[in-house]
């Protein structure tokens, strides 16, 4: 008798590869692999976040990593939900480009708690790892200068993540409208249950000590901030996630 299998949910991730990344008048992406980056909304983002003094963005081409970087707070893919919620339905994502959020305060104090990663990016960034850019990927550096002393308190880094998320959302809004048949890669994942078989639970410990050391879950967008809930505000209690929720970017590191 064949084993009974229950297919609980299906996740389809469609990737669109960016071949060219350059400065432009507006933030834009196209299905033929062209991406433009603009500074037009930076003043608006600074004005909307009282704890942020300045934001700078840079386009870092592959191999151009011999440069100064402030502490790297997060490495963020550009992904968006097209159908369903995180963990199911359809997600569109970009390959070939990552956003790196970095931070420092006006007095030059790096945004960190237990350790900082400022210095030469070539020495501080490990490429070709899970969750890090590859050696052929373009990096968009989103560098935030916070008010004095705010790099070590939750509101400061949270404001930086929020501003970066709004910047990335301009690309998500365009990515949502891409035609699925034009993707460069397509991956399908299923959350499967096999009754009577062993149950497997993977336990992942995430940051939730307080100060700036925090983790958000359940945002509206993959690897997003808006709508997310702090693990600290959830009382640091265990949270059960499905494999596809994890795969689809339901956890956002706020360090």
Tab-separated table of C-alpha atoms in Angstrom:
chain	number	residue	atom	x	y	z
A	1	UNK	CA	0.000	0.000	0.000
A	2	UNK	CA	1.427	3.366	-0.995
A	3	UNK	CA	2.312	5.868	1.707
A	4	UNK	CA	-0.320	8.541	2.295
A	5	UNK	CA	1.015	12.020	1.566
A	6	UNK	CA	-0.733	15.290	2.412
A	7	UNK	CA	0.340	18.345	0.426
A	8	UNK	CA	-0.499	21.198	2.793
A	9	UNK	CA	0.654	24.181	0.778
A	10	UNK	CA	2.548	25.123	-2.353
A	11	UNK	CA	5.030	27.939	-2.853
A	12	UNK	CA	6.268	29.057	-6.266
A	13	UNK	CA	9.232	31.435	-6.447
A	14	UNK	CA	9.913	33.099	-9.776
A	15	UNK	CA	13.266	34.837	-10.158
A	16	UNK	CA	14.207	37.652	-12.519
A	17	UNK	CA	17.911	38.199	-13.061
A	18	UNK	CA	19.305	41.727	-13.223
A	19	UNK	CA	22.158	42.127	-15.712
A	20	UNK	CA	22.747	45.891	-15.478
A	21	UNK	CA	22.512	48.149	-12.428
A	22	UNK	CA	23.167	51.867	-12.849
A	23	UNK	CA	22.114	55.275	-11.584
A	24	UNK	CA	18.858	56.675	-12.897
A	25	UNK	CA	16.232	59.321	-12.283
A	26	UNK	CA	13.923	56.845	-10.528
A	27	UNK	CA	14.131	53.415	-8.877
A	28	UNK	CA	13.142	50.996	-11.610
A	29	UNK	CA	13.523	47.401	-12.789
A	30	UNK	CA	12.600	45.728	-16.061
A	31	UNK	CA	12.071	42.138	-17.105
A	32	UNK	CA	14.970	42.385	-19.545
A	33	UNK	CA	17.390	42.679	-16.617
A	34	UNK	CA	17.938	46.417	-16.258
A	35	UNK	CA	17.804	48.157	-12.880
A	36	UNK	CA	18.196	51.836	-12.047
A	37	UNK	CA	18.880	53.294	-8.611
A	38	UNK	CA	17.950	56.830	-7.581
A	39	UNK	CA	18.551	59.063	-4.567
A	40	UNK	CA	15.306	60.944	-5.171
A	41	UNK	CA	13.465	59.667	-2.087
A	42	UNK	CA	16.277	59.915	0.471
A	43	UNK	CA	15.304	63.366	1.783
A	44	UNK	CA	11.721	62.159	2.240
A	45	UNK	CA	12.903	59.081	4.148
A	46	UNK	CA	15.113	61.164	6.460
A	47	UNK	CA	12.285	63.607	7.105
A	48	UNK	CA	9.910	60.772	7.991
A	49	UNK	CA	12.291	59.234	10.556
A	50	UNK	CA	13.291	61.673	13.367
A	51	UNK	CA	16.109	59.372	14.569
A	52	UNK	CA	17.830	59.359	11.159
A	53	UNK	CA	20.177	62.221	10.334
A	54	UNK	CA	21.337	61.152	6.865
A	55	UNK	CA	21.052	58.339	4.317
A	56	UNK	CA	23.503	57.568	1.542
A	57	UNK	CA	23.263	54.877	-1.117
A	58	UNK	CA	26.001	53.469	-3.325
A	59	UNK	CA	26.046	50.968	-6.180
A	60	UNK	CA	28.867	48.485	-5.607
A	61	UNK	CA	29.727	46.516	-8.716
A	62	UNK	CA	31.160	42.963	-8.561
A	63	UNK	CA	34.802	43.005	-7.476
A	64	UNK	CA	34.639	46.615	-6.225
A	65	UNK	CA	34.686	45.646	-2.538
A	66	UNK	CA	37.986	47.293	-1.605
A	67	UNK	CA	36.176	50.162	0.151
A	68	UNK	CA	35.092	51.340	3.581
A	69	UNK	CA	31.816	50.124	5.027
A	70	UNK	CA	30.026	50.931	8.246
A	71	UNK	CA	28.685	48.019	10.293
A	72	UNK	CA	26.564	45.715	8.143
A	73	UNK	CA	23.200	45.341	9.884
A	74	UNK	CA	21.500	43.112	7.318
A	75	UNK	CA	21.752	41.655	3.818
A	76	UNK	CA	18.360	41.887	2.126
A	77	UNK	CA	17.023	40.253	-1.046
A	78	UNK	CA	14.395	42.089	-3.093
A	79	UNK	CA	11.299	39.872	-3.096
A	80	UNK	CA	7.552	40.438	-3.125
A	81	UNK	CA	4.313	38.494	-2.774
A	82	UNK	CA	2.244	38.302	-5.938
A	83	UNK	CA	-0.336	35.782	-4.752
A	84	UNK	CA	-1.118	34.579	-1.231
A	85	UNK	CA	0.776	35.285	1.955
A	86	UNK	CA	4.331	34.472	2.985
A	87	UNK	CA	4.887	30.727	2.771
A	88	UNK	CA	2.395	29.963	0.015
A	89	UNK	CA	1.221	31.211	-3.354
A	90	UNK	CA	3.594	33.044	-5.693
A	91	UNK	CA	6.654	35.134	-4.876
A	92	UNK	CA	8.683	37.177	-7.338
A	93	UNK	CA	12.330	37.824	-6.481
A	94	UNK	CA	15.365	39.468	-8.045
A	95	UNK	CA	18.688	37.724	-8.532
A	96	UNK	CA	21.999	39.426	-9.232
A	97	UNK	CA	21.382	42.225	-6.710
A	98	UNK	CA	21.368	42.454	-2.900
A	99	UNK	CA	20.744	45.396	-0.581
A	100	UNK	CA	23.099	45.787	2.380
A	101	UNK	CA	21.920	47.998	5.265
A	102	UNK	CA	24.748	49.644	7.216
A	103	UNK	CA	24.683	52.046	10.148
A	104	UNK	CA	26.625	54.522	12.290
A	105	UNK	CA	25.644	57.496	14.476
A	106	UNK	CA	26.603	61.152	13.998
A	107	UNK	CA	29.510	60.745	16.430
A	108	UNK	CA	30.978	57.861	14.448
A	109	UNK	CA	29.840	55.148	16.872
A	110	UNK	CA	28.995	52.021	14.921
A	111	UNK	CA	25.520	50.476	15.105
A	112	UNK	CA	26.208	47.246	16.952
A	113	UNK	CA	25.864	45.552	20.303
A	114	UNK	CA	28.217	42.581	20.812
A	115	UNK	CA	30.490	43.294	17.847
A	116	UNK	CA	30.799	45.532	14.804
A	117	UNK	CA	31.765	44.830	11.210
A	118	UNK	CA	32.986	48.195	9.982
A	119	UNK	CA	36.148	48.314	7.893
A	120	UNK	CA	37.212	47.210	4.448
A	121	UNK	CA	34.221	45.474	2.852
A	122	UNK	CA	36.583	43.131	1.034
A	123	UNK	CA	37.702	41.767	4.411
A	124	UNK	CA	34.392	41.965	6.274
A	125	UNK	CA	31.939	40.453	3.775
A	126	UNK	CA	31.993	36.721	3.060
A	127	UNK	CA	30.708	36.093	-0.465
A	128	UNK	CA	29.033	33.032	-1.950
A	129	UNK	CA	27.451	31.883	1.312
A	130	UNK	CA	23.795	31.187	1.942
A	131	UNK	CA	22.231	34.605	2.454
A	132	UNK	CA	25.209	36.631	1.190
A	133	UNK	CA	25.926	38.105	-2.250
A	134	UNK	CA	27.847	36.076	-4.792
A	135	UNK	CA	31.048	37.347	-6.336
A	136	UNK	CA	29.110	38.306	-9.489
A	137	UNK	CA	26.281	40.118	-7.685
A	138	UNK	CA	25.785	43.866	-7.484
A	139	UNK	CA	25.350	45.362	-4.003
A	140	UNK	CA	23.212	48.402	-3.230
A	141	UNK	CA	24.636	49.905	-0.038
A	142	UNK	CA	21.972	51.694	2.047
A	143	UNK	CA	24.003	53.561	4.678
A	144	UNK	CA	22.139	55.232	7.565
A	145	UNK	CA	23.538	57.853	9.948
A	146	UNK	CA	21.523	57.886	13.182
A	147	UNK	CA	21.185	60.511	15.887
A	148	UNK	CA	23.800	60.405	18.658
A	149	UNK	CA	23.652	57.217	20.721
A	150	UNK	CA	20.712	55.746	18.822
A	151	UNK	CA	22.673	52.910	17.255
A	152	UNK	CA	22.494	50.902	20.460
A	153	UNK	CA	18.788	51.329	21.248
A	154	UNK	CA	15.932	49.515	19.509
A	155	UNK	CA	14.219	52.610	18.027
A	156	UNK	CA	17.349	53.627	16.094
A	157	UNK	CA	18.070	50.414	14.151
A	158	UNK	CA	14.324	49.855	13.712
A	159	UNK	CA	14.053	53.270	12.045
A	160	UNK	CA	16.965	52.358	9.746
A	161	UNK	CA	15.318	49.055	8.783
A	162	UNK	CA	11.995	50.814	8.223
A	163	UNK	CA	13.538	53.424	5.904
A	164	UNK	CA	15.424	50.768	3.947
A	165	UNK	CA	12.222	48.738	3.629
A	166	UNK	CA	10.393	51.704	2.119
A	167	UNK	CA	13.242	52.137	-0.371
A	168	UNK	CA	13.055	48.457	-1.361
A	169	UNK	CA	9.249	48.625	-1.610
A	170	UNK	CA	9.565	50.867	-4.682
A	171	UNK	CA	11.139	47.894	-6.473
A	172	UNK	CA	8.673	45.396	-5.003
A	173	UNK	CA	5.747	47.379	-6.377
A	174	UNK	CA	7.173	47.044	-9.894
A	175	UNK	CA	8.238	43.429	-9.388
A	176	UNK	CA	4.649	42.456	-8.518
A	177	UNK	CA	3.566	43.371	-12.046
A	178	UNK	CA	6.159	41.248	-13.879
A	179	UNK	CA	4.672	38.563	-16.119
A	180	UNK	CA	5.363	35.133	-14.691
A	181	UNK	CA	6.330	33.550	-17.996
A	182	UNK	CA	9.225	36.011	-18.354
A	183	UNK	CA	11.077	34.772	-15.251
A	184	UNK	CA	14.639	33.511	-15.620
A	185	UNK	CA	14.186	30.803	-12.947
A	186	UNK	CA	11.186	29.019	-11.441
A	187	UNK	CA	11.219	26.950	-8.242
A	188	UNK	CA	8.307	25.087	-6.648
A	189	UNK	CA	8.209	23.955	-3.031
A	190	UNK	CA	5.615	21.926	-1.115
A	191	UNK	CA	5.003	21.521	2.608
A	192	UNK	CA	4.415	17.772	2.822
A	193	UNK	CA	3.014	15.707	5.705
A	194	UNK	CA	3.418	11.915	5.764
A	195	UNK	CA	1.076	10.523	8.440
A	196	UNK	CA	2.670	7.800	10.522
A	197	UNK	CA	6.208	8.894	9.679
A	198	UNK	CA	8.649	10.652	11.959
A	199	UNK	CA	7.953	14.291	12.736
A	200	UNK	CA	10.916	16.612	12.252
A	201	UNK	CA	11.209	19.936	14.066
A	202	UNK	CA	14.154	22.262	13.486
A	203	UNK	CA	14.813	24.678	16.341
A	204	UNK	CA	16.374	28.029	15.421
A	205	UNK	CA	17.475	30.466	18.092
A	206	UNK	CA	17.049	34.096	17.067
A	207	UNK	CA	18.156	37.367	18.652
A	208	UNK	CA	15.810	38.902	21.214
A	209	UNK	CA	17.958	40.206	24.041
A	210	UNK	CA	16.724	43.777	23.820
A	211	UNK	CA	18.557	47.030	22.990
A	212	UNK	CA	19.173	46.794	19.235
A	213	UNK	CA	19.329	42.999	19.230
A	214	UNK	CA	15.963	42.026	17.795
A	215	UNK	CA	14.217	39.836	15.205
A	216	UNK	CA	10.965	40.530	13.345
A	217	UNK	CA	8.532	37.980	11.938
A	218	UNK	CA	5.308	37.940	9.917
A	219	UNK	CA	5.860	41.059	7.788
A	220	UNK	CA	3.641	41.697	4.778
A	221	UNK	CA	6.491	41.144	2.323
A	222	UNK	CA	9.289	38.536	2.189
A	223	UNK	CA	12.301	39.779	4.167
A	224	UNK	CA	10.238	42.883	4.913
A	225	UNK	CA	9.618	45.160	7.882
A	226	UNK	CA	6.127	46.642	7.508
A	227	UNK	CA	3.624	44.644	9.526
A	228	UNK	CA	6.343	42.610	11.228
A	229	UNK	CA	6.223	41.692	14.908
A	230	UNK	CA	9.229	41.874	17.215
A	231	UNK	CA	10.199	38.616	18.913
A	232	UNK	CA	10.810	40.736	22.026
A	233	UNK	CA	7.278	42.140	21.900
A	234	UNK	CA	6.046	38.551	21.505
A	235	UNK	CA	7.691	37.788	24.854
A	236	UNK	CA	10.529	35.763	23.317
A	237	UNK	CA	8.152	32.827	23.233
A	238	UNK	CA	8.583	29.906	20.795
A	239	UNK	CA	6.968	30.455	17.405
A	240	UNK	CA	6.157	27.613	15.002
A	241	UNK	CA	6.826	28.280	11.321
A	242	UNK	CA	6.332	26.103	8.275
A	243	UNK	CA	9.299	25.199	6.039
A	244	UNK	CA	7.893	27.344	3.245
A	245	UNK	CA	7.368	30.350	5.528
A	246	UNK	CA	11.024	30.129	6.487
A	247	UNK	CA	12.053	29.665	2.849
A	248	UNK	CA	9.885	32.597	1.743
A	249	UNK	CA	11.539	35.101	4.108
A	250	UNK	CA	9.213	35.353	7.110
A	251	UNK	CA	12.148	36.091	9.484
A	252	UNK	CA	13.899	39.492	9.388
A	253	UNK	CA	17.085	40.005	11.390
A	254	UNK	CA	17.086	43.465	12.990
A	255	UNK	CA	20.694	43.430	14.227
